Short mmCIF file of C-alpha atoms and ligand atoms in Angstrom, two decimals:
data_model
loop_
_atom_site.label_atom_id
_atom_site.label_comp_id
_atom_site.label_asym_id
_atom_site.label_seq_id
_atom_site.Cartn_x
_atom_site.Cartn_y
_atom_site.Cartn_z
CA MET A 274 15.45 22.63 -29.40
CA SER A 275 17.25 21.47 -26.23
CA LYS A 276 20.88 20.40 -26.26
CA ALA A 277 21.59 17.26 -24.26
CA ILE A 278 24.00 17.74 -21.40
CA VAL A 279 26.86 15.32 -20.94
CA SER A 280 27.34 14.58 -17.30
CA THR A 281 30.75 13.27 -16.29
CA LEU A 282 30.16 13.76 -12.57
CA TYR A 283 28.01 10.64 -12.17
CA ASP A 284 29.85 8.52 -14.65
CA SER A 285 29.51 4.82 -13.71
CA ASP A 286 27.94 1.65 -15.05
CA VAL A 287 24.94 1.85 -12.79
CA PHE A 288 24.23 5.51 -13.62
CA LYS A 289 24.53 4.71 -17.34
CA MET A 290 22.13 1.86 -16.80
CA ALA A 291 19.56 4.11 -15.15
CA CYS A 292 20.02 6.65 -17.96
CA ARG A 293 19.45 4.07 -20.65
CA GLN A 294 16.26 2.89 -18.88
CA PHE A 295 15.17 6.54 -18.81
CA ASP A 296 15.91 7.08 -22.51
CA LYS A 297 14.02 3.94 -23.51
CA ALA A 298 11.01 4.93 -21.44
CA ALA A 299 11.14 8.52 -22.67
CA ASP A 300 11.20 7.31 -26.31
CA ALA A 301 8.34 4.91 -25.68
CA ILE A 302 6.04 7.78 -24.50
CA ASN A 303 7.44 10.34 -26.89
CA LEU A 304 8.57 12.67 -24.06
CA PRO A 305 9.15 16.09 -25.59
CA GLU A 306 12.84 17.04 -25.96
CA GLY A 307 12.44 20.19 -23.97
CA ILE A 308 11.48 18.25 -20.77
CA ARG A 309 13.83 15.26 -21.12
CA ASP A 310 17.11 16.29 -19.61
CA ARG A 311 15.65 18.14 -16.69
CA THR A 312 13.54 15.10 -15.85
CA LYS A 313 16.46 12.76 -16.35
CA TYR A 314 19.47 14.35 -14.51
CA PRO A 315 19.73 14.89 -10.81
CA ARG A 316 18.85 18.40 -9.64
CA ARG A 317 21.79 18.80 -7.18
CA CYS A 318 24.26 16.91 -5.01
CA LEU A 319 26.50 17.44 -2.04
CA ALA A 320 29.82 15.68 -1.39
CA VAL A 321 31.23 15.90 2.15
CA ALA A 322 34.40 14.88 4.00
CA LEU A 323 33.61 13.16 7.35
CA PRO A 324 36.51 13.08 9.86
CA VAL A 325 35.91 10.52 12.56
CA LYS A 326 38.00 9.92 15.71
CA ARG A 327 38.67 6.17 15.92
CA ASP A 328 38.75 4.24 19.18
CA ASP A 329 42.57 4.07 19.09
CA GLY A 330 42.75 7.88 18.93
CA SER A 331 43.63 8.17 15.21
CA ILE A 332 41.43 10.12 12.72
CA THR A 333 39.93 8.72 9.52
CA VAL A 334 38.22 10.96 6.90
CA PHE A 335 35.35 9.23 5.08
CA GLU A 336 33.56 10.56 1.98
CA GLY A 337 29.83 11.01 1.90
CA TYR A 338 27.24 12.07 -0.75
CA ARG A 339 23.63 13.12 -1.06
CA VAL A 340 22.08 13.37 -4.47
CA GLN A 341 18.62 15.05 -4.85
CA HIS A 342 17.30 13.93 -8.16
CA ASN A 343 13.83 15.60 -8.17
CA LEU A 344 12.27 18.23 -5.95
CA SER A 345 9.43 19.16 -8.16
CA THR A 346 6.75 16.96 -6.75
CA GLY A 347 7.43 17.29 -2.95
CA PRO A 348 10.46 16.89 -0.66
CA ALA A 349 13.05 14.49 -2.02
CA LYS A 350 12.98 11.10 -0.35
CA GLY A 351 15.60 8.33 -0.16
CA GLY A 352 17.80 6.07 1.85
CA ILE A 353 21.40 6.35 3.01
CA ARG A 354 23.80 3.60 2.11
CA PHE A 355 26.95 2.65 4.03
CA HIS A 356 29.11 0.41 1.75
CA GLN A 357 32.79 0.31 0.73
CA ASN A 358 31.86 0.41 -3.01
CA VAL A 359 29.50 3.49 -2.90
CA THR A 360 30.19 6.02 -5.58
CA ILE A 361 28.44 9.27 -6.38
CA GLY A 362 27.29 7.69 -9.66
CA GLU A 363 25.60 4.84 -7.88
CA VAL A 364 23.95 7.21 -5.46
CA ALA A 365 22.69 9.28 -8.42
CA ALA A 366 21.24 6.18 -10.06
CA LEU A 367 19.48 5.21 -6.89
CA ALA A 368 18.14 8.71 -6.53
CA MET A 369 16.70 8.55 -10.04
CA TRP A 370 14.96 5.28 -9.25
CA MET A 371 13.52 6.81 -6.06
CA SER A 372 11.91 9.54 -8.20
CA TRP A 373 10.16 7.06 -10.44
CA LYS A 374 9.24 4.77 -7.53
CA CYS A 375 7.59 7.59 -5.46
CA SER A 376 5.85 8.82 -8.60
CA LEU A 377 4.56 5.38 -9.52
CA ALA A 378 3.17 4.88 -6.02
CA GLY A 379 1.51 8.34 -6.12
CA LEU A 380 3.51 9.62 -3.14
CA PRO A 381 4.05 13.39 -2.83
CA TYR A 382 7.84 13.08 -2.97
CA GLY A 383 10.72 13.53 -5.34
CA GLY A 384 13.73 11.20 -5.25
CA ALA A 385 17.08 11.30 -3.42
CA LYS A 386 19.73 9.00 -2.11
CA GLY A 387 22.80 9.28 0.10
CA GLY A 388 25.85 7.20 0.82
CA ILE A 389 29.16 6.94 2.62
CA VAL A 390 32.13 5.04 1.36
CA VAL A 391 32.70 2.75 4.32
CA ASP A 392 32.43 -0.84 5.34
CA PRO A 393 30.37 -0.45 8.53
CA SER A 394 31.34 -3.91 9.78
CA LYS A 395 34.91 -2.58 10.16
CA LEU A 396 33.81 0.22 12.70
CA THR A 397 33.11 -0.14 16.34
CA LEU A 398 29.63 0.95 17.57
CA THR A 399 31.07 4.28 18.85
CA GLU A 400 32.84 4.94 15.51
CA LEU A 401 29.66 4.15 13.61
CA GLU A 402 27.73 6.56 15.80
CA HIS A 403 30.32 9.32 15.27
CA LEU A 404 30.24 8.80 11.52
CA SER A 405 26.51 8.80 11.30
CA ARG A 406 26.12 11.90 13.34
CA ARG A 407 28.91 13.69 11.36
CA TYR A 408 27.17 12.91 8.10
CA MET A 409 23.88 14.41 9.36
CA GLN A 410 25.73 17.40 10.71
CA GLU A 411 27.20 18.13 7.32
CA MET A 412 23.78 17.59 5.68
CA VAL A 413 21.81 19.79 8.15
CA ASN A 414 21.23 22.58 5.64
CA PHE A 415 20.51 20.12 2.74
CA LEU A 416 17.96 17.87 4.40
CA GLY A 417 14.74 18.71 6.19
CA PRO A 418 11.17 17.44 6.63
CA HIS A 419 10.03 19.63 3.69
CA THR A 420 13.21 19.52 1.63
CA ASP A 421 14.66 16.02 1.70
CA VAL A 422 13.77 13.12 4.04
CA ALA A 423 16.32 10.33 4.65
CA ALA A 424 15.81 6.62 5.40
CA PRO A 425 17.80 3.35 5.82
CA ASP A 426 19.38 1.45 2.93
CA VAL A 427 22.18 -1.06 2.64
CA GLY A 428 24.41 -1.04 5.73
CA THR A 429 22.13 1.34 7.76
CA ASN A 430 19.37 0.61 10.16
CA GLU A 431 16.92 1.95 12.80
CA ARG A 432 19.61 2.80 15.28
CA ILE A 433 21.59 4.90 12.74
CA MET A 434 18.37 6.69 11.69
CA GLY A 435 17.78 7.48 15.41
CA TRP A 436 21.23 9.00 15.74
CA MET A 437 20.78 11.00 12.61
CA MET A 438 17.39 12.40 13.74
CA ASP A 439 18.86 13.25 17.11
CA THR A 440 21.78 15.16 15.47
CA TYR A 441 19.32 17.16 13.31
CA ALA A 442 17.06 17.87 16.27
CA ASN A 443 20.01 19.17 18.37
CA HIS A 444 20.90 21.51 15.57
CA VAL A 445 17.40 22.99 15.03
CA GLY A 446 16.72 23.09 18.77
CA HIS A 447 13.63 20.91 18.95
CA ILE A 448 12.69 17.31 18.14
CA GLU A 449 12.05 16.90 14.38
CA PRO A 450 11.25 13.31 13.74
CA ALA A 451 9.95 13.96 10.14
CA VAL A 452 13.47 14.50 8.84
CA VAL A 453 14.24 10.80 8.77
CA THR A 454 12.15 7.67 8.49
CA GLY A 455 12.89 4.11 9.52
CA LYS A 456 13.55 5.32 13.07
CA PRO A 457 13.07 3.27 16.25
CA ILE A 458 9.40 3.32 17.28
CA SER A 459 10.39 5.11 20.52
CA LEU A 460 11.58 8.11 18.46
CA GLY A 461 8.51 8.33 16.21
CA GLY A 462 9.13 5.34 13.91
CA SER A 463 6.14 3.73 12.34
CA GLN A 464 4.65 0.40 13.20
CA GLY A 465 5.44 -1.92 10.24
CA ARG A 466 8.31 0.13 8.75
CA LYS A 467 11.03 -2.33 9.58
CA GLU A 468 9.29 -5.15 7.64
CA ALA A 469 7.55 -2.98 5.06
CA THR A 470 9.84 -3.44 2.10
CA GLY A 471 10.01 -7.25 2.41
CA ALA A 472 6.27 -7.50 3.23
CA GLY A 473 5.61 -5.49 0.08
CA VAL A 474 7.81 -7.77 -2.04
CA ALA A 475 6.04 -10.83 -0.60
CA TYR A 476 2.64 -9.24 -1.21
CA PHE A 477 3.41 -8.61 -4.88
CA VAL A 478 4.73 -12.17 -5.22
CA LYS A 479 1.51 -13.54 -3.75
CA LYS A 480 -0.56 -11.48 -6.15
CA TYR A 481 1.36 -12.55 -9.30
CA LEU A 482 1.27 -16.18 -8.14
CA GLU A 483 -2.50 -15.81 -7.92
CA ASP A 484 -2.57 -14.41 -11.48
CA LEU A 485 -0.48 -17.39 -12.65
CA LYS A 486 -2.69 -19.78 -10.60
CA ILE A 487 0.30 -21.21 -8.76
CA PRO A 488 -0.63 -22.19 -5.19
CA LEU A 489 1.69 -20.77 -2.44
CA GLY A 490 2.00 -24.31 -0.99
CA LYS A 491 3.69 -25.35 -4.20
CA THR A 492 5.94 -22.33 -4.40
CA THR A 493 9.71 -22.51 -3.89
CA VAL A 494 11.74 -19.37 -3.31
CA ALA A 495 15.44 -18.46 -3.57
CA VAL A 496 16.40 -15.14 -1.90
CA GLN A 497 19.75 -13.39 -2.55
CA GLY A 498 20.65 -11.02 0.28
CA PHE A 499 19.67 -11.68 3.87
CA GLY A 500 19.62 -8.19 5.25
CA ASN A 501 16.50 -6.15 6.01
CA VAL A 502 14.74 -6.67 2.65
CA GLY A 503 15.77 -10.29 2.03
CA SER A 504 15.06 -11.63 5.43
CA GLU A 505 11.68 -9.89 5.70
CA THR A 506 10.76 -11.08 2.21
CA ALA A 507 11.68 -14.65 3.18
CA LEU A 508 9.85 -14.45 6.49
CA ALA A 509 6.64 -13.10 4.89
CA LEU A 510 6.62 -15.63 2.06
CA GLN A 511 7.23 -18.48 4.50
CA ALA A 512 4.31 -17.20 6.55
CA TYR A 513 2.17 -17.24 3.40
CA GLY A 514 3.02 -20.92 3.03
CA ALA A 515 5.85 -20.85 0.46
CA LYS A 516 9.01 -22.97 0.86
CA ILE A 517 12.30 -20.96 1.04
CA ILE A 518 14.91 -23.22 -0.49
CA ALA A 519 17.89 -20.83 -0.62
CA ILE A 520 19.14 -17.71 1.09
CA SER A 521 22.46 -15.93 0.88
CA ASP A 522 24.58 -12.96 1.99
CA TYR A 523 27.95 -11.60 0.95
CA THR A 524 29.64 -14.61 2.51
CA GLY A 525 27.70 -17.14 0.31
CA GLY A 526 24.49 -19.07 0.37
CA ILE A 527 22.63 -22.01 1.93
CA TYR A 528 20.50 -24.47 -0.06
CA ASN A 529 17.91 -26.83 1.29
CA PRO A 530 15.36 -28.36 -1.02
CA LYS A 531 13.21 -29.30 2.04
CA GLY A 532 12.95 -25.69 3.09
CA ILE A 533 15.03 -23.49 5.42
CA ASN A 534 13.77 -22.37 8.80
CA ILE A 535 13.98 -18.57 8.28
CA LYS A 536 13.46 -17.65 11.97
CA LYS A 537 16.36 -19.95 12.85
CA ALA A 538 18.53 -18.46 10.13
CA LEU A 539 17.70 -14.90 11.42
CA ALA A 540 18.59 -15.90 15.01
CA TYR A 541 21.88 -17.26 13.69
CA VAL A 542 22.72 -14.14 11.75
CA GLN A 543 21.88 -11.99 14.78
CA TYR A 544 24.49 -13.79 16.71
CA ALA A 545 27.09 -14.66 14.01
CA LYS A 546 26.50 -11.46 11.90
CA VAL A 547 26.81 -13.58 8.69
CA LEU A 548 25.18 -16.69 7.21
CA LYS A 549 28.48 -18.50 6.75
CA ASP A 550 28.47 -21.88 8.51
CA PHE A 551 24.73 -21.82 9.24
CA ASP A 552 23.75 -25.49 9.42
CA GLY A 553 20.28 -25.18 7.84
CA GLY A 554 21.35 -26.69 4.45
CA GLU A 555 24.19 -27.17 1.93
CA PRO A 556 26.55 -24.29 1.19
CA ILE A 557 26.19 -22.80 -2.38
CA THR A 558 27.58 -19.68 -4.08
CA ASN A 559 25.58 -16.60 -4.85
CA GLU A 560 25.97 -17.41 -8.58
CA GLN A 561 24.52 -20.90 -8.04
CA LEU A 562 21.61 -19.49 -6.05
CA LEU A 563 20.61 -17.24 -8.91
CA GLU A 564 20.37 -20.20 -11.31
CA LEU A 565 18.45 -22.57 -8.99
CA LYS A 566 15.29 -24.17 -10.24
CA CYS A 567 12.56 -22.36 -8.13
CA THR A 568 9.21 -20.64 -8.55
CA VAL A 569 10.44 -17.26 -7.26
CA LEU A 570 13.86 -15.67 -7.47
CA ALA A 571 14.12 -12.57 -5.24
CA PRO A 572 17.41 -10.62 -5.65
CA CYS A 573 17.52 -8.55 -2.47
CA ALA A 574 21.17 -7.44 -2.20
CA LEU A 575 22.94 -5.10 -4.72
CA GLU A 576 22.71 -3.90 -8.31
CA ARG A 577 23.62 -5.67 -11.52
CA VAL A 578 23.64 -9.36 -10.41
CA ILE A 579 21.35 -10.67 -13.20
CA THR A 580 23.40 -10.03 -16.36
CA ASP A 581 23.70 -11.28 -19.91
CA GLN A 582 25.94 -14.04 -18.52
CA ASN A 583 23.22 -15.70 -16.44
CA ALA A 584 19.84 -14.33 -17.66
CA GLY A 585 19.61 -17.20 -20.19
CA LYS A 586 20.23 -19.73 -17.43
CA LEU A 587 17.64 -18.67 -14.89
CA LYS A 588 15.12 -21.40 -13.98
CA CYS A 589 12.51 -19.44 -12.09
CA ARG A 590 8.91 -18.40 -13.03
CA ILE A 591 8.96 -15.02 -11.22
CA ILE A 592 11.77 -12.51 -10.51
CA ALA A 593 10.87 -10.19 -7.58
CA GLU A 594 13.32 -7.33 -7.53
CA GLY A 595 13.62 -6.57 -3.83
CA ALA A 596 16.93 -4.79 -4.57
CA ASN A 597 17.21 -1.68 -6.66
CA GLY A 598 18.70 -2.31 -10.10
CA PRO A 599 19.53 -5.97 -9.82
CA THR A 600 18.98 -6.73 -13.50
CA THR A 601 21.20 -5.09 -16.19
CA ASN A 602 19.64 -3.73 -19.36
CA ALA A 603 21.28 -6.51 -21.41
CA ALA A 604 19.69 -9.09 -19.12
CA ASP A 605 16.39 -7.37 -19.46
CA LYS A 606 16.54 -7.88 -23.23
CA ILE A 607 17.29 -11.60 -22.81
CA LEU A 608 14.45 -11.98 -20.33
CA ASP A 609 12.06 -10.10 -22.60
CA ALA A 610 13.02 -12.45 -25.51
CA ARG A 611 12.57 -15.55 -23.31
CA GLY A 612 9.10 -14.47 -22.29
CA ASP A 613 8.73 -17.28 -19.67
CA ILE A 614 9.61 -15.26 -16.60
CA GLU A 615 7.34 -12.72 -14.97
CA LEU A 616 9.58 -9.88 -13.73
CA ILE A 617 8.22 -7.57 -10.95
CA PRO A 618 10.38 -4.47 -11.49
CA ASP A 619 12.25 -2.86 -8.56
CA ILE A 620 10.43 0.52 -8.66
CA MET A 621 7.19 -1.33 -7.97
CA CYS A 622 8.36 -4.47 -6.21
CA ASN A 623 10.27 -2.87 -3.34
CA SER A 624 8.10 0.25 -3.02
CA GLY A 625 6.52 -1.00 0.28
CA GLY A 626 9.42 0.57 2.17
CA VAL A 627 8.95 4.09 0.90
CA VAL A 628 5.15 3.86 1.16
CA VAL A 629 5.50 3.07 4.94
CA SER A 630 8.17 5.74 5.16
CA TYR A 631 5.60 8.13 3.74
CA PHE A 632 3.17 6.96 6.49
CA GLU A 633 5.84 7.48 9.14
CA TRP A 634 6.45 11.03 7.86
CA LEU A 635 2.71 11.80 7.87
CA GLN A 636 2.37 10.41 11.47
CA ASN A 637 5.42 12.54 12.56
CA LEU A 638 4.04 15.71 11.02
CA GLN A 639 0.64 15.17 12.64
CA SER A 640 2.01 13.63 15.95
CA TYR A 641 -0.78 11.12 15.55
CA TYR A 642 0.18 7.41 15.43
CA TRP A 643 -1.42 4.46 13.70
CA SER A 644 -1.70 0.82 14.62
CA ARG A 645 0.24 -1.86 12.67
CA ASP A 646 -3.05 -3.16 11.16
CA GLU A 647 -3.90 0.34 9.92
CA VAL A 648 -0.40 0.76 8.40
CA MET A 649 -0.48 -2.59 6.58
CA GLU A 650 -4.03 -2.22 5.33
CA LYS A 651 -3.19 1.21 3.85
CA LEU A 652 0.01 -0.16 2.39
CA TYR A 653 -1.72 -2.95 0.51
CA VAL A 654 -4.25 -0.52 -0.93
CA ILE A 655 -1.36 1.56 -2.49
CA LEU A 656 0.49 -1.58 -3.71
CA ASP A 657 -2.73 -2.94 -5.34
CA ARG A 658 -3.26 0.44 -7.08
CA ALA A 659 0.36 0.42 -8.41
CA LYS A 660 -0.04 -3.11 -9.73
CA GLU A 661 -3.27 -2.30 -11.43
CA SER A 662 -1.91 0.73 -13.16
CA VAL A 663 1.29 -1.03 -14.30
CA GLU A 664 -0.76 -4.02 -15.64
CA TYR A 665 -3.10 -1.64 -17.53
CA GLN A 666 -0.16 0.27 -19.00
CA LYS A 667 1.55 -3.01 -19.95
CA ARG A 668 -1.56 -4.31 -21.78
CA LYS A 669 -2.45 -0.98 -23.39
CA PHE A 670 0.92 -0.29 -24.99
CA LYS A 671 2.28 -3.98 -25.17
CA PHE A 672 5.16 -2.85 -22.95
CA SER A 673 7.33 -5.10 -20.76
CA ARG A 674 6.36 -4.72 -17.08
CA ARG A 675 9.53 -2.67 -16.37
CA LEU A 676 8.84 -0.37 -19.25
CA ALA A 677 5.21 0.03 -18.09
CA ALA A 678 6.33 0.93 -14.55
CA LEU A 679 9.09 3.32 -15.74
CA THR A 680 6.88 5.11 -18.27
CA LEU A 681 4.23 5.78 -15.58
CA GLY A 682 6.75 6.94 -13.00
CA ILE A 683 8.71 9.13 -15.47
CA GLY A 684 5.67 10.44 -17.26
CA ARG A 685 4.14 11.79 -14.01
CA VAL A 686 7.37 13.52 -12.94
CA ALA A 687 7.71 15.10 -16.36
CA GLU A 688 4.13 16.28 -16.34
CA ALA A 689 4.59 17.96 -12.99
CA LYS A 690 7.82 19.63 -14.06
CA ALA A 691 6.13 20.95 -17.28
CA ALA A 692 3.26 22.24 -15.25
CA ARG A 693 5.51 24.10 -12.84
CA GLY A 694 7.77 25.83 -15.34
CA LEU A 695 11.52 25.88 -15.90
CA PHE A 696 12.86 26.31 -12.31
CA PRO A 697 11.90 23.26 -10.31
P1 NAD B 793 21.02 -4.61 4.18
O1 NAD B 793 22.35 -3.97 4.39
O2 NAD B 793 20.13 -4.76 5.33
O3 NAD B 793 21.25 -6.05 3.51
C1 NAD B 793 21.99 -6.31 2.37
C2 NAD B 793 22.23 -7.84 2.30
O4 NAD B 793 22.89 -8.08 1.01
C3 NAD B 793 23.17 -8.37 3.41
O5 NAD B 793 22.69 -9.65 3.70
C4 NAD B 793 24.51 -8.49 2.63
O6 NAD B 793 25.32 -9.52 3.19
C5 NAD B 793 23.99 -8.95 1.28
N1 NAD B 793 25.01 -8.70 0.21
C6 NAD B 793 25.90 -7.63 0.10
N2 NAD B 793 26.64 -7.91 -0.98
C7 NAD B 793 26.28 -9.08 -1.51
C8 NAD B 793 26.67 -9.83 -2.61
N3 NAD B 793 27.73 -9.41 -3.38
N4 NAD B 793 26.12 -11.06 -2.84
C9 NAD B 793 25.08 -11.50 -2.06
N5 NAD B 793 24.62 -10.79 -1.00
C10 NAD B 793 25.23 -9.65 -0.73
O7 NAD B 793 20.32 -3.83 3.00
P2 NAD B 793 18.78 -3.78 2.63
O8 NAD B 793 18.19 -2.58 3.26
O9 NAD B 793 18.18 -5.13 2.85
O10 NAD B 793 18.85 -3.47 1.06
C11 NAD B 793 18.98 -4.45 0.06
C12 NAD B 793 18.49 -3.96 -1.22
O11 NAD B 793 17.14 -3.47 -1.13
C13 NAD B 793 19.30 -2.75 -1.83
O12 NAD B 793 19.29 -2.85 -3.22
C14 NAD B 793 18.46 -1.53 -1.34
O13 NAD B 793 18.67 -0.39 -2.11
C15 NAD B 793 17.06 -2.14 -1.58
N6 NAD B 793 15.92 -1.50 -0.84
C16 NAD B 793 15.97 -1.38 0.47
C17 NAD B 793 14.93 -0.79 1.16
C18 NAD B 793 14.85 -0.69 2.63
O14 NAD B 793 13.79 -0.23 3.20
N7 NAD B 793 15.88 -1.00 3.37
C19 NAD B 793 13.84 -0.29 0.49
C20 NAD B 793 13.85 -0.53 -0.97
C21 NAD B 793 14.90 -1.05 -1.61
#
């Protein structure tokens, strides 16, 4: 009989939420007690102090983390977040979700995540470079192409991944592109990686609309978050023929029932950095955006925005979780009871990013590069397979779609752990 561990290290609402999701899924598939805790809790973590010399000559020490949740099924894999509200508990929850996501997509990876407590918009470019390099310097013995492979997440991008790869390469004495994915193409990045997460979200939306027999030409979309995932989701859905009626970022949202020109919005954000004062529609708040009448609501910003306070008021037909953990467990219950909204759960919906990260890693290890068409074709094959297996699991056990996805992801990790023995 195993005794449950009580972890205080990761204590936070978002970690508790990921743990409750795990417990529910483990109960649903009768996961044996002896395998539960070692499948559930992160394997190890590293917290680092990161002194950075500011442009004015002063020194600021930032705090950074890396949590490796699972290393049993391959190297750990996961993004690095730069955000002022990062906590080690949030990073641990995101690492857990990476484990289930990679497992569900059938990728030979465990799950990990990293983060630095910093608002990157408050740093100059030089300071940002110093911080990114210092983080990788501290992580050199913890990361590696066959141990743990990093990637971008909120607040990080291609350029930062390039600096991190270069720092690692300087340490080991030769170029090692496979330690980080989401790099610039000139440093071994993959064709299609930048748009992969949003393209995947849009692809799933298209497939579920087909199932519901809703034509793309009659589809309206509200997207929360206009960073990498949100903007690429909006671009891809607009290219499919859908009308994007609302977008937002942390400064607020824009609403236009006639449709927003997403390319124009992107050009504006590139110049102004934020959506505020973009003249493509009426200003709305993020809360109003979530409750708009639309066919598809795509939360693509941060965790826990669909809650028990607004789940009953949503007026969409599909929720496409571009973000990780946007829906609380209490909101899930309300949505399940309502039964009128198809929810495409995060660990499936936004998995296009890690799938193309996997392709990038493969290309780096083989020094053999693929065309964009090849990348996208292979991506859609994997996404179709994930959807099919989730729909089968959902029907077979009468699970919600989230429970179907979680039980598949968790079940496969537990099976591999049991097969390997106690140490991994
Ligand atoms: P990003 O930093 O590029 O963009 C984040 C966007 O969210 C920005 O527009 C920001 O202004 C907005 N935002 C922040 N706080 C907000 C708030 N309170 N209300 C509304 N908008 C807010 O980050 P990203 O890479 O697009 O990641 C977004 C989400 O997608 C995260 O949950 C991330 O974990 C998830 N995700 C990212 C990837 C990837 O490849 N980048 C892959 C899978 C999942």
